[in-house]
Coordinates of N, CA and C in Angstrom, one line a residue:
X14 N 127.3 162.6 84.5 CA 126.8 163.8 83.8 C 125.4 163.4 83.2
X15 N 124.4 164.2 83.2 CA 123.1 164.0 82.7 C 123.1 165.0 81.4
X16 N 122.8 164.1 80.3 CA 122.9 164.9 79.0 C 121.5 164.6 78.5
X17 N 120.9 165.9 78.0 CA 119.5 165.7 77.0 C 119.9 165.9 75.6
X18 N 119.4 165.0 74.8 CA 119.6 164.8 73.5 C 118.8 166.2 72.9
X19 N 119.6 166.9 72.1 CA 118.9 168.1 71.4 C 118.7 167.7 70.0
X20 N 119.6 167.1 69.2 CA 119.6 166.9 67.8 C 120.3 165.6 67.4
X21 N 119.8 165.0 66.3 CA 120.4 163.8 65.9 C 120.9 164.1 64.5
X22 N 121.9 163.7 64.0 CA 122.6 164.0 62.6 C 123.3 162.7 62.2
X23 N 123.7 162.8 60.9 CA 124.1 161.5 60.3 C 125.4 161.0 61.1
X24 N 126.4 161.9 61.4 CA 127.6 161.4 61.9 C 127.8 161.9 63.4
X25 N 126.6 162.4 64.1 CA 127.0 162.8 65.5 C 125.5 163.2 66.0
X26 N 125.5 163.3 67.3 CA 124.4 163.8 68.1 C 124.7 164.9 69.0
X27 N 123.7 165.9 69.2 CA 124.0 167.1 69.9 C 123.2 166.9 71.2
X28 N 124.0 167.2 72.3 CA 123.5 167.1 73.7 C 123.8 168.4 74.6
X29 N 122.9 168.5 75.6 CA 123.1 169.6 76.5 C 123.2 169.2 77.9
X30 N 124.0 169.6 78.9 CA 123.9 169.3 80.2 C 123.2 170.4 81.0
X31 N 122.7 171.4 80.2 CA 122.2 172.7 80.8 C 123.2 173.8 81.0
X32 N 124.5 173.4 80.9 CA 125.6 174.3 81.0 C 126.3 174.6 79.8
X33 N 126.6 173.3 79.1 CA 127.3 173.4 77.8 C 126.6 172.5 76.9
X34 N 127.1 172.7 75.7 CA 126.6 171.7 74.4 C 127.7 170.8 74.1
X35 N 127.2 169.4 73.8 CA 128.2 168.5 73.5 C 127.9 167.9 72.1
X36 N 128.8 167.9 71.2 CA 128.7 167.3 69.9 C 129.4 166.0 70.0
X37 N 128.5 164.8 70.2 CA 129.4 163.6 70.2 C 129.2 162.8 68.9
X38 N 130.5 162.5 68.4 CA 130.4 161.8 67.1 C 130.2 160.3 67.2
X39 N 129.7 159.6 66.1 CA 129.4 158.4 66.2 C 130.7 157.6 66.4
X40 N 130.5 156.3 66.9 CA 131.7 155.6 67.2 C 132.6 155.2 66.0
X41 N 133.9 155.4 66.1 CA 134.4 155.1 64.8 C 134.8 156.1 64.0
X42 N 134.1 157.4 64.2 CA 134.2 158.4 63.2 C 135.8 158.9 63.3
X43 N 136.2 159.0 62.1 CA 137.7 159.5 61.7 C 138.2 160.5 62.6
X44 N 139.2 160.1 63.3 CA 140.0 161.1 64.2 C 140.4 162.4 63.4
X45 N 140.9 162.1 62.2 CA 141.3 163.1 61.5 C 140.4 164.2 61.1
X46 N 139.1 163.8 61.0 CA 138.0 164.7 60.5 C 137.6 165.4 61.8
X47 N 137.6 164.7 62.9 CA 137.4 165.5 64.3 C 138.2 166.7 64.5
X48 N 139.7 166.5 64.2 CA 140.6 167.7 64.4 C 140.5 168.6 63.3
X49 N 140.2 168.0 62.1 CA 140.2 169.1 60.9 C 138.9 170.0 61.2
X50 N 137.8 169.6 61.7 CA 136.7 170.1 61.9 C 137.0 171.3 63.2
X51 N 137.7 170.9 64.1 CA 137.9 171.7 65.5 C 138.8 172.9 64.7
X52 N 139.8 172.5 63.9 CA 140.6 173.5 63.4 C 140.1 174.5 62.5
X53 N 139.2 174.2 61.6 CA 138.5 175.0 60.7 C 137.4 175.8 61.6
X54 N 136.8 175.2 62.5 CA 135.9 176.1 63.3 C 136.6 177.1 64.1
X55 N 137.8 176.9 64.6 CA 138.6 178.0 65.4 C 139.0 179.0 64.3
X56 N 139.4 178.6 63.1 CA 139.9 179.6 62.1 C 138.6 180.5 61.7
X57 N 137.6 179.8 61.4 CA 136.3 180.6 61.2 C 135.9 181.5 62.3
X58 N 136.0 181.1 63.5 CA 135.6 181.8 64.8 C 136.5 183.1 64.7
X59 N 137.7 182.8 64.6 CA 138.8 184.0 64.7 C 138.6 185.0 63.7
X60 N 137.9 184.7 62.5 CA 137.8 185.5 61.3 C 136.6 186.4 61.8
X61 N 135.8 186.0 62.7 CA 134.6 186.7 63.1 C 133.3 186.1 62.9
X62 N 133.2 185.0 62.4 CA 131.9 184.3 62.1 C 131.4 183.8 63.3
X63 N 130.1 184.0 63.6 CA 129.3 183.6 64.8 C 129.2 182.0 64.7
X64 N 130.1 181.3 65.6 CA 130.0 179.7 65.6 C 130.1 179.4 67.2
X65 N 129.6 178.2 67.4 CA 129.8 177.8 68.9 C 131.3 177.4 69.2
X66 N 131.9 178.2 70.0 CA 133.3 178.2 70.3 C 133.7 176.7 70.9
X67 N 134.5 175.9 70.4 CA 134.8 174.6 71.0 C 135.8 175.0 72.0
X68 N 135.3 174.4 73.3 CA 136.1 174.4 74.4 C 137.0 173.3 74.8
X69 N 136.5 172.1 74.4 CA 137.5 171.0 74.7 C 137.2 169.9 73.5
X70 N 138.2 169.1 73.2 CA 137.9 167.9 72.2 C 138.3 166.7 73.1
X71 N 137.5 165.8 73.3 CA 137.7 164.6 74.2 C 137.4 163.4 73.4
X72 N 138.0 162.3 74.0 CA 137.4 160.7 73.5 C 137.1 160.1 74.6
X73 N 136.1 159.3 74.5 CA 135.6 158.4 75.5 C 135.0 157.3 75.1
X74 N 135.5 156.1 75.2 CA 134.7 154.8 74.7 C 134.7 154.8 73.2
X75 N 135.7 155.3 72.6 CA 135.9 155.3 71.1 C 135.0 156.4 70.5
X76 N 134.5 157.1 71.2 CA 133.6 158.4 70.8 C 134.3 159.8 70.9
X77 N 134.6 160.6 69.9 CA 135.2 161.7 69.9 C 133.9 162.9 70.2
X78 N 134.2 163.9 70.9 CA 133.3 164.9 71.2 C 133.8 166.3 71.4
X79 N 133.0 167.2 71.1 CA 133.3 168.6 71.1 C 132.5 169.1 72.3
X80 N 133.2 169.9 73.2 CA 132.3 170.6 74.2 C 132.5 172.0 73.9
X81 N 131.2 172.6 73.7 CA 131.2 174.0 73.3 C 130.3 174.9 74.2
X82 N 130.5 176.2 73.9 CA 129.6 176.9 74.9 C 128.3 176.7 74.9
X83 N 127.4 177.1 75.9 CA 126.0 176.8 76.1 C 125.2 177.5 74.7
X84 N 124.2 176.7 74.3 CA 123.6 177.2 73.1 C 122.2 176.6 72.9
X85 N 121.2 177.3 72.7 CA 119.9 176.8 72.2 C 120.1 176.0 71.1
X86 N 119.2 175.0 70.8 CA 119.3 174.2 69.7 C 118.0 174.1 69.0
X87 N 117.8 175.2 68.2 CA 116.6 175.1 67.4 C 117.0 175.7 66.0
X88 N 117.1 174.7 65.1 CA 117.5 175.1 63.8 C 116.5 175.8 62.9
X89 N 117.1 176.4 61.9 CA 116.2 177.1 60.9 C 115.3 176.0 60.1
X90 N 115.9 174.9 60.0 CA 115.1 173.7 59.4 C 113.8 173.3 60.3
X91 N 114.0 173.4 61.5 CA 112.9 173.1 62.5 C 111.8 174.1 62.4
X92 N 112.2 175.4 62.3 CA 111.3 176.5 62.2 C 110.5 176.5 60.9
X93 N 111.2 176.1 59.8 CA 110.5 176.0 58.5 C 109.5 175.0 58.6
X94 N 109.8 173.9 59.3 CA 108.8 172.8 59.2 C 107.7 173.0 60.3
X95 N 107.9 173.8 61.4 CA 107.1 174.1 62.2 C 106.0 175.2 61.9
X96 N 106.6 176.1 60.9 CA 105.7 177.3 60.7 C 105.8 177.6 59.3
X97 N 105.2 176.5 58.3 CA 105.4 176.5 56.8 C 104.7 177.8 56.3
X98 N 103.9 178.4 56.9 CA 103.0 179.7 56.2 C 104.0 180.7 56.2
X99 N 105.2 180.9 56.9 CA 106.3 181.8 56.9 C 107.5 181.4 56.3
X100 N 107.4 180.5 55.3 CA 108.6 179.8 54.8 C 109.5 180.9 54.0
X101 N 108.7 181.9 53.3 CA 109.3 183.0 52.6 C 110.4 183.8 53.6
X102 N 109.8 184.1 54.7 CA 110.7 184.8 55.8 C 112.0 183.9 56.1
X103 N 111.8 182.6 56.2 CA 112.8 181.7 56.7 C 113.8 181.6 55.5
X104 N 113.4 181.6 54.2 CA 114.3 181.6 53.1 C 115.0 182.7 52.9
X105 N 114.4 184.0 53.3 CA 115.2 185.2 53.3 C 116.2 185.2 54.4
X106 N 115.8 184.7 55.5 CA 117.0 184.6 56.7 C 118.1 183.7 56.3
X107 N 117.8 182.5 55.7 CA 118.7 181.7 55.2 C 119.6 182.3 54.3
X108 N 119.2 183.0 53.4 CA 120.0 183.8 52.3 C 120.9 184.8 53.1
X109 N 120.2 185.6 53.9 CA 121.1 186.5 54.7 C 122.2 185.8 55.4
X110 N 121.9 184.8 56.0 CA 123.1 184.1 56.9 C 124.1 183.6 55.9
X111 N 123.5 183.0 54.8 CA 124.6 182.2 53.9 C 125.5 183.4 53.2
X112 N 125.1 184.5 52.8 CA 125.8 185.5 52.2 C 126.6 186.1 53.0
X113 N 126.2 186.2 54.4 CA 127.1 186.8 55.4 C 128.4 186.1 55.4
X114 N 128.4 184.6 55.4 CA 129.7 184.0 55.4 C 130.5 184.4 54.4
X115 N 130.1 184.7 53.2 CA 130.9 185.0 51.9 C 131.7 186.4 52.1
X116 N 131.3 187.0 53.2 CA 132.2 188.4 53.4 C 133.4 188.1 54.0
X117 N 133.7 186.9 54.7 CA 135.0 186.7 55.4 C 135.9 185.8 54.5
X118 N 137.2 186.0 55.0 CA 138.2 185.2 54.4 C 139.0 184.5 55.6
X119 N 139.4 183.4 55.1 CA 140.2 182.4 56.0 C 141.3 181.8 55.1
X120 N 142.4 182.5 55.0 CA 143.5 181.9 54.1 C 144.1 180.6 54.5
X121 N 143.9 180.2 55.7 CA 144.5 178.9 56.1 C 143.6 177.8 55.6
X122 N 142.4 178.0 55.2 CA 141.6 177.0 54.9 C 141.9 176.3 53.5
X123 N 141.7 175.1 53.0 CA 141.9 174.6 51.9 C 141.3 175.1 50.8
X124 N 141.7 175.2 49.5 CA 141.0 175.7 48.3 C 139.9 174.9 47.9
X125 N 138.9 175.4 47.5 CA 137.7 174.9 47.1 C 137.9 174.1 45.9
X126 N 138.7 174.9 44.8 CA 138.8 174.3 43.6 C 139.7 172.8 43.7
X127 N 140.6 172.9 44.6 CA 141.2 171.6 44.6 C 140.5 170.5 45.3
X128 N 139.7 170.8 46.3 CA 138.7 169.8 46.9 C 137.9 169.4 45.8
X129 N 137.2 170.2 45.0 CA 136.3 169.8 44.0 C 137.1 168.9 42.9
X130 N 138.2 169.2 42.6 CA 139.1 168.5 41.6 C 139.4 167.1 42.3
X131 N 139.7 166.8 43.4 CA 140.0 165.6 44.1 C 138.9 164.8 43.9
X132 N 137.6 165.5 44.4 CA 136.5 164.5 44.4 C 135.9 164.0 43.0
X133 N 136.0 164.9 42.0 CA 135.7 164.6 40.7 C 136.6 163.5 40.1
X134 N 137.7 163.7 40.4 CA 138.8 162.5 39.9 C 138.6 161.1 40.6
X135 N 137.8 161.2 41.8 CA 137.6 159.8 42.5 C 136.2 159.4 42.2
X136 N 135.3 160.3 41.5 CA 133.9 159.9 41.3 C 133.9 158.7 40.2
X137 N 132.7 158.0 40.5 CA 132.6 156.9 39.6 C 131.7 157.4 38.2
X138 N 132.7 158.1 37.3 CA 132.1 158.7 36.2 C 133.0 158.4 35.0
X139 N 132.3 158.4 33.8 CA 133.2 158.2 32.6 C 134.3 159.2 32.6
X140 N 135.5 158.7 32.1 CA 136.7 159.4 32.2 C 136.5 160.9 31.1
X141 N 136.0 160.8 30.0 CA 135.7 161.9 29.0 C 135.0 162.7 29.8
X142 N 133.8 162.3 30.6 CA 133.0 163.3 31.3 C 133.8 164.0 32.5
X143 N 134.7 163.2 33.2 CA 135.5 163.9 34.1 C 136.3 164.9 33.6
X144 N 136.9 164.8 32.4 CA 137.8 165.8 31.8 C 137.0 167.0 31.5
X145 N 135.8 166.9 30.9 CA 134.9 168.0 30.7 C 134.5 168.7 31.8
X146 N 134.2 168.1 32.8 CA 133.9 168.7 34.2 C 135.2 169.4 34.8
X147 N 136.3 168.8 34.8 CA 137.6 169.4 35.1 C 137.8 170.7 34.4
X148 N 137.6 170.6 33.1 CA 137.8 171.9 32.1 C 136.8 173.0 32.6
X149 N 135.6 172.5 32.9 CA 134.6 173.6 33.3 C 135.2 174.2 34.5
X150 N 135.6 173.3 35.6 CA 136.1 173.8 36.8 C 137.2 174.8 36.7
X151 N 138.2 174.4 35.8 CA 139.4 175.3 35.7 C 139.3 176.5 35.0
X152 N 138.1 176.6 34.2 CA 137.8 177.8 33.5 C 137.1 178.7 34.4
X153 N 136.5 178.3 35.6 CA 135.7 179.2 36.4 C 136.6 180.3 37.3
X154 N 136.1 181.4 37.3 CA 137.0 182.5 37.9 C 137.6 181.9 39.3
X155 N 138.7 182.3 39.8 CA 139.2 182.1 41.1 C 138.8 183.0 42.0
X156 N 138.3 182.6 43.2 CA 138.0 183.4 44.2 C 138.4 182.9 45.6
X157 N 138.5 183.5 46.7 CA 139.1 183.1 48.0 C 138.1 183.8 49.0
X158 N 136.8 183.6 48.8 CA 135.9 183.8 49.9 C 135.7 182.6 50.8
X159 N 135.2 182.8 52.1 CA 135.0 181.8 53.0 C 133.7 181.2 52.4
X160 N 133.7 179.8 52.2 CA 132.4 179.1 51.8 C 132.4 178.0 52.9
X161 N 130.9 177.7 53.3 CA 130.7 176.6 54.1 C 130.9 175.3 53.5
X162 N 130.3 175.1 52.5 CA 130.7 173.7 51.8 C 129.5 172.7 52.0
X163 N 128.8 173.1 53.0 CA 127.5 172.2 53.2 C 126.3 172.9 54.0
X164 N 126.1 174.1 53.3 CA 125.1 175.0 54.2 C 123.7 174.7 53.8
X165 N 123.0 174.4 54.8 CA 121.7 173.8 55.0 C 120.9 174.5 56.0
X166 N 119.5 174.5 56.1 CA 119.0 175.3 57.3 C 119.0 174.3 58.6
X167 N 119.7 173.2 58.4 CA 120.0 172.3 59.5 C 121.2 172.9 60.2
X168 N 122.0 173.7 59.5 CA 123.1 174.2 60.1 C 123.2 175.7 60.5
X169 N 122.0 176.1 60.6 CA 121.8 177.5 61.1 C 121.0 177.4 62.4
X170 N 121.6 177.6 63.5 CA 121.0 177.4 64.8 C 120.4 179.1 65.2
X171 N 119.1 179.2 65.4 CA 118.5 180.4 65.9 C 118.4 180.6 67.5
X172 N 119.0 181.5 68.0 CA 119.1 181.7 69.6 C 118.5 183.1 69.9
X173 N 118.4 183.4 71.2 CA 117.8 184.8 71.5 C 118.8 185.7 71.1
X174 N 120.0 185.5 70.9 CA 121.0 186.6 70.6 C 121.5 186.4 69.2
X175 N 120.6 186.0 68.3 CA 120.8 185.9 66.9 C 120.9 184.6 66.3
X176 N 122.0 184.2 65.6 CA 122.1 182.9 65.0 C 123.7 182.3 65.1
X177 N 123.8 181.2 65.2 CA 125.1 180.3 65.0 C 125.1 179.5 63.8
X178 N 126.2 179.3 63.1 CA 126.4 178.4 61.9 C 127.4 177.4 62.4
X179 N 126.9 176.3 62.3 CA 127.5 174.9 62.8 C 127.9 174.1 61.7
X180 N 128.7 173.1 62.1 CA 129.2 172.0 61.1 C 130.1 172.6 59.9
X181 N 131.3 172.9 60.3 CA 132.2 173.6 59.5 C 133.2 172.6 58.8
X182 N 133.2 171.3 58.8 CA 134.1 170.3 58.3 C 134.3 170.4 56.9
X183 N 133.3 170.9 56.0 CA 133.5 170.9 54.7 C 133.9 172.5 54.1
X184 N 134.2 173.3 55.0 CA 134.5 174.7 54.6 C 135.8 174.8 53.7
X185 N 136.1 175.7 53.1 CA 137.2 176.1 52.2 C 137.2 177.6 51.9
X186 N 138.1 177.9 51.0 CA 138.1 179.2 50.5 C 137.9 179.2 48.9
X187 N 136.8 179.8 48.4 CA 136.6 179.7 46.8 C 135.4 180.6 46.5
X188 N 134.5 180.0 45.6 CA 133.4 180.9 45.2 C 132.1 180.6 45.9
X189 N 131.4 181.8 46.0 CA 130.2 181.8 46.7 C 129.2 181.2 45.8
X190 N 129.4 181.2 44.5 CA 128.3 180.5 43.7 C 128.4 179.2 43.7
X191 N 129.6 178.4 43.8 CA 129.8 177.2 43.9 C 129.2 176.6 45.3
X192 N 129.2 177.4 46.4 CA 128.8 177.3 47.8 C 127.2 177.1 47.6
X193 N 126.5 178.2 46.9 CA 125.1 178.2 46.8 C 124.8 177.0 45.8
X194 N 125.5 176.6 44.8 CA 125.1 175.4 44.1 C 125.1 174.2 45.0
X195 N 125.8 174.0 46.0 CA 125.8 172.8 47.0 C 124.4 173.0 47.7
X196 N 124.1 174.2 48.0 CA 122.8 174.3 48.9 C 121.7 174.0 47.9
X197 N 121.7 174.4 46.7 CA 120.7 174.3 45.7 C 120.5 172.7 45.7
X198 N 121.6 171.9 45.5 CA 121.5 170.6 45.3 C 121.0 169.8 46.6
X199 N 121.2 170.2 47.8 CA 120.6 169.9 49.0 C 119.1 170.0 48.9
X200 N 118.7 171.2 48.5 CA 117.3 171.4 48.5 C 116.5 170.7 47.6
X201 N 117.2 170.5 46.5 CA 116.5 169.6 45.5 C 116.3 168.3 46.0
X202 N 117.2 167.8 47.0 CA 116.9 166.4 47.5 C 116.0 166.4 48.8
X203 N 115.9 167.6 49.3 CA 115.1 167.6 50.7 C 114.0 168.5 50.8
X204 N 114.1 169.6 49.9 CA 113.0 170.7 49.9 C 112.9 171.1 48.4
X205 N 112.6 170.2 47.5 CA 112.6 170.5 46.1 C 111.7 171.7 45.7
X206 N 110.7 172.0 46.3 CA 109.8 173.1 46.0 C 110.3 174.4 46.3
X207 N 111.3 174.5 47.0 CA 111.9 175.7 47.3 C 113.2 175.9 46.8
X208 N 113.9 175.1 45.9 CA 115.1 175.0 45.5 C 115.5 176.3 44.5
X209 N 114.5 176.4 43.4 CA 114.6 177.4 42.5 C 114.4 178.8 43.2
X210 N 113.4 178.8 44.3 CA 113.1 180.1 44.9 C 114.4 180.6 45.7
X211 N 114.9 179.5 46.3 CA 116.1 179.9 47.2 C 117.3 180.5 46.3
X212 N 117.5 179.8 45.2 CA 118.6 180.3 44.1 C 118.3 181.7 43.7
X213 N 116.9 181.9 43.4 CA 116.6 183.2 42.9 C 116.7 184.4 43.9
X214 N 116.5 184.1 45.3 CA 116.7 184.8 46.2 C 118.2 185.4 46.5
X215 N 119.0 184.4 46.2 CA 120.4 184.6 46.4 C 120.9 185.5 45.2
X216 N 120.6 185.0 44.1 CA 120.9 185.8 42.9 C 120.5 187.3 43.0
X217 N 119.2 187.4 43.4 CA 118.7 188.8 43.7 C 119.5 189.6 44.6
X218 N 119.8 188.9 45.8 CA 120.5 189.6 46.9 C 121.9 190.0 46.5
X219 N 122.6 189.1 45.7 CA 123.9 189.4 45.3 C 124.3 189.9 43.9
X220 N 123.1 190.2 43.2 CA 123.3 190.5 41.8 C 124.1 189.6 41.0
X221 N 124.0 188.4 41.2 CA 124.6 187.2 40.6 C 123.8 186.5 39.5
X222 N 124.3 186.3 38.2 CA 123.4 185.6 37.1 C 123.1 184.3 37.6
X223 N 121.9 183.9 37.6 CA 121.5 182.5 37.8 C 122.3 181.6 36.9
X224 N 122.5 182.0 35.7 CA 123.3 181.2 34.7 C 124.6 180.7 35.3
X225 N 125.3 181.7 36.0 CA 126.7 181.4 36.4 C 126.5 180.3 37.5
X226 N 125.4 180.6 38.5 CA 125.4 179.5 39.6 C 125.1 178.0 38.9
X227 N 124.2 178.0 37.9 CA 123.9 176.9 37.2 C 125.1 176.1 36.6
X228 N 126.0 176.9 36.2 CA 127.4 176.4 35.4 C 128.2 175.7 36.7
X229 N 127.9 176.0 37.9 CA 128.5 175.3 38.9 C 127.9 174.1 39.3
X230 N 126.6 173.8 39.1 CA 125.8 172.7 39.7 C 126.3 171.4 39.2
X231 N 126.8 171.1 37.9 CA 127.2 169.7 37.5 C 128.6 169.5 38.1
X232 N 129.4 170.6 38.3 CA 130.7 170.3 38.9 C 130.6 169.8 40.4
X233 N 129.6 170.6 41.2 CA 129.4 170.4 42.6 C 128.6 168.9 42.7
X234 N 127.7 168.7 42.0 CA 127.1 167.4 41.9 C 128.1 166.3 41.6
X235 N 128.9 166.4 40.7 CA 129.9 165.3 40.4 C 130.9 165.0 41.7
X236 N 131.2 166.2 42.3 CA 132.0 166.2 43.5 C 131.2 165.3 44.6
X237 N 130.0 165.6 44.7 CA 129.2 165.0 45.7 C 129.0 163.7 45.4
X238 N 128.8 163.3 44.1 CA 128.7 161.9 43.8 C 129.8 160.9 44.3
X239 N 131.1 161.4 44.5 CA 132.2 160.9 44.9 C 132.1 160.1 46.3
X240 N 131.0 160.8 47.1 CA 131.0 160.4 48.6 C 130.1 159.0 48.5
X241 N 129.5 158.8 47.5 CA 128.7 157.5 47.4 C 127.7 157.4 48.5
X242 N 126.8 158.5 48.6 CA 125.6 158.3 49.6 C 124.6 157.9 49.0
X243 N 124.0 156.8 49.6 CA 123.1 155.8 49.0 C 121.6 156.8 48.9
X244 N 121.0 156.7 47.9 CA 119.7 157.7 47.5 C 120.1 158.8 46.9
X245 N 121.3 159.3 46.6 CA 121.6 160.5 46.1 C 122.0 160.4 44.6
X246 N 122.3 159.2 44.2 CA 122.9 159.0 42.8 C 122.1 159.4 41.7
X247 N 120.9 159.1 41.7 CA 119.9 159.4 40.6 C 119.7 161.0 40.3
X248 N 119.6 161.7 41.3 CA 119.5 163.1 41.3 C 120.8 163.7 40.9
X249 N 121.9 163.4 41.4 CA 123.2 164.0 41.2 C 123.7 163.6 39.7
X250 N 123.3 162.4 39.1 CA 123.6 162.1 37.7 C 122.7 163.1 36.8
X251 N 121.5 163.3 37.2 CA 120.7 164.1 36.4 C 121.1 165.4 36.3
X252 N 121.8 166.0 37.4 CA 122.3 167.4 37.4 C 123.6 167.4 36.7
X253 N 124.3 166.3 36.7 CA 125.7 166.2 35.8 C 125.4 166.3 34.3
X254 N 124.2 165.5 34.0 CA 123.9 165.5 32.6 C 123.6 166.7 31.9
X255 N 123.2 167.8 32.7 CA 123.0 169.1 32.1 C 124.1 169.9 31.5
X256 N 125.3 169.5 31.5 CA 126.4 170.0 31.0 C 126.2 170.6 29.6
X257 N 126.5 171.8 29.2 CA 126.3 172.3 27.9 C 127.7 172.2 27.1
X258 N 127.8 171.3 26.2 CA 129.0 171.3 25.5 C 129.3 172.4 24.5

C-alpha cells in the first residue's frame, strides 16, 4: 500500500492512500488511549458532530492505526500561516467551529471536572495551592456540554464540503468556558499575539464574561502542568500564579 504523508503530529502521523485516510500512532503508544479515542470519536459522531468516521482500528509492527473515510488534510492552522492577511477571518471561523461543538451533549463521556481534579492532584504543585485550585474548581457551575479538551486550529480540517474536527482523545462533558481556557493557553504558547483576540471573539459570540473564562485559566493550566511537557512549565506556572485569593 502506497501512503502519502499528509501531516505530522506529536503522537501520530496522517497518511492517505488516495482512497482513505490513516492515522498511524507512534510505536509504543498506549493501547488504552487508542481505543478510548476510537470510542469517544464514535460517540461524538453519533451525536452529530462532523468527524472523520473510523472504519478500522488495526495494529501492525507495534503501531496502532485508524483507517478513516477519505478526507482532504488542510488544517485551519495551515491556512492561517499561509494567509496571515486574513487571520481575522480564520479566527472567526475557529470560534464558529469551537462554539458549534458546545451545542452537543455526549452523556457517556467522562466528566470534565473529574478529569481536571485528577490532573491537578497529580501536578507538581504546592499542596496548599492545589487545595485553592480544587476549591475554585468545585465552586464553578456544573455543565454537561460536549467539550473537545484540546481544541486548536490544528484540529480543524477544512475540506470542500465544510470542516471536520479531529483528535477527540481529550473530550469530556463540562464547561465551554473551561474548553476555551484550554485553547487560550495553547494560543499563548503558539500564537500569543492572537490569544486575547480569540478570547474576546468567543466572549462576544456567546455573551460570556471574559472574567468568567479567566477564572478557569489557572485551573486548566494546573491540569496541563501535570502532563509534564517540556517547554510549557514556565508559562503554565505564570498562569497559575494569577489566582485571586
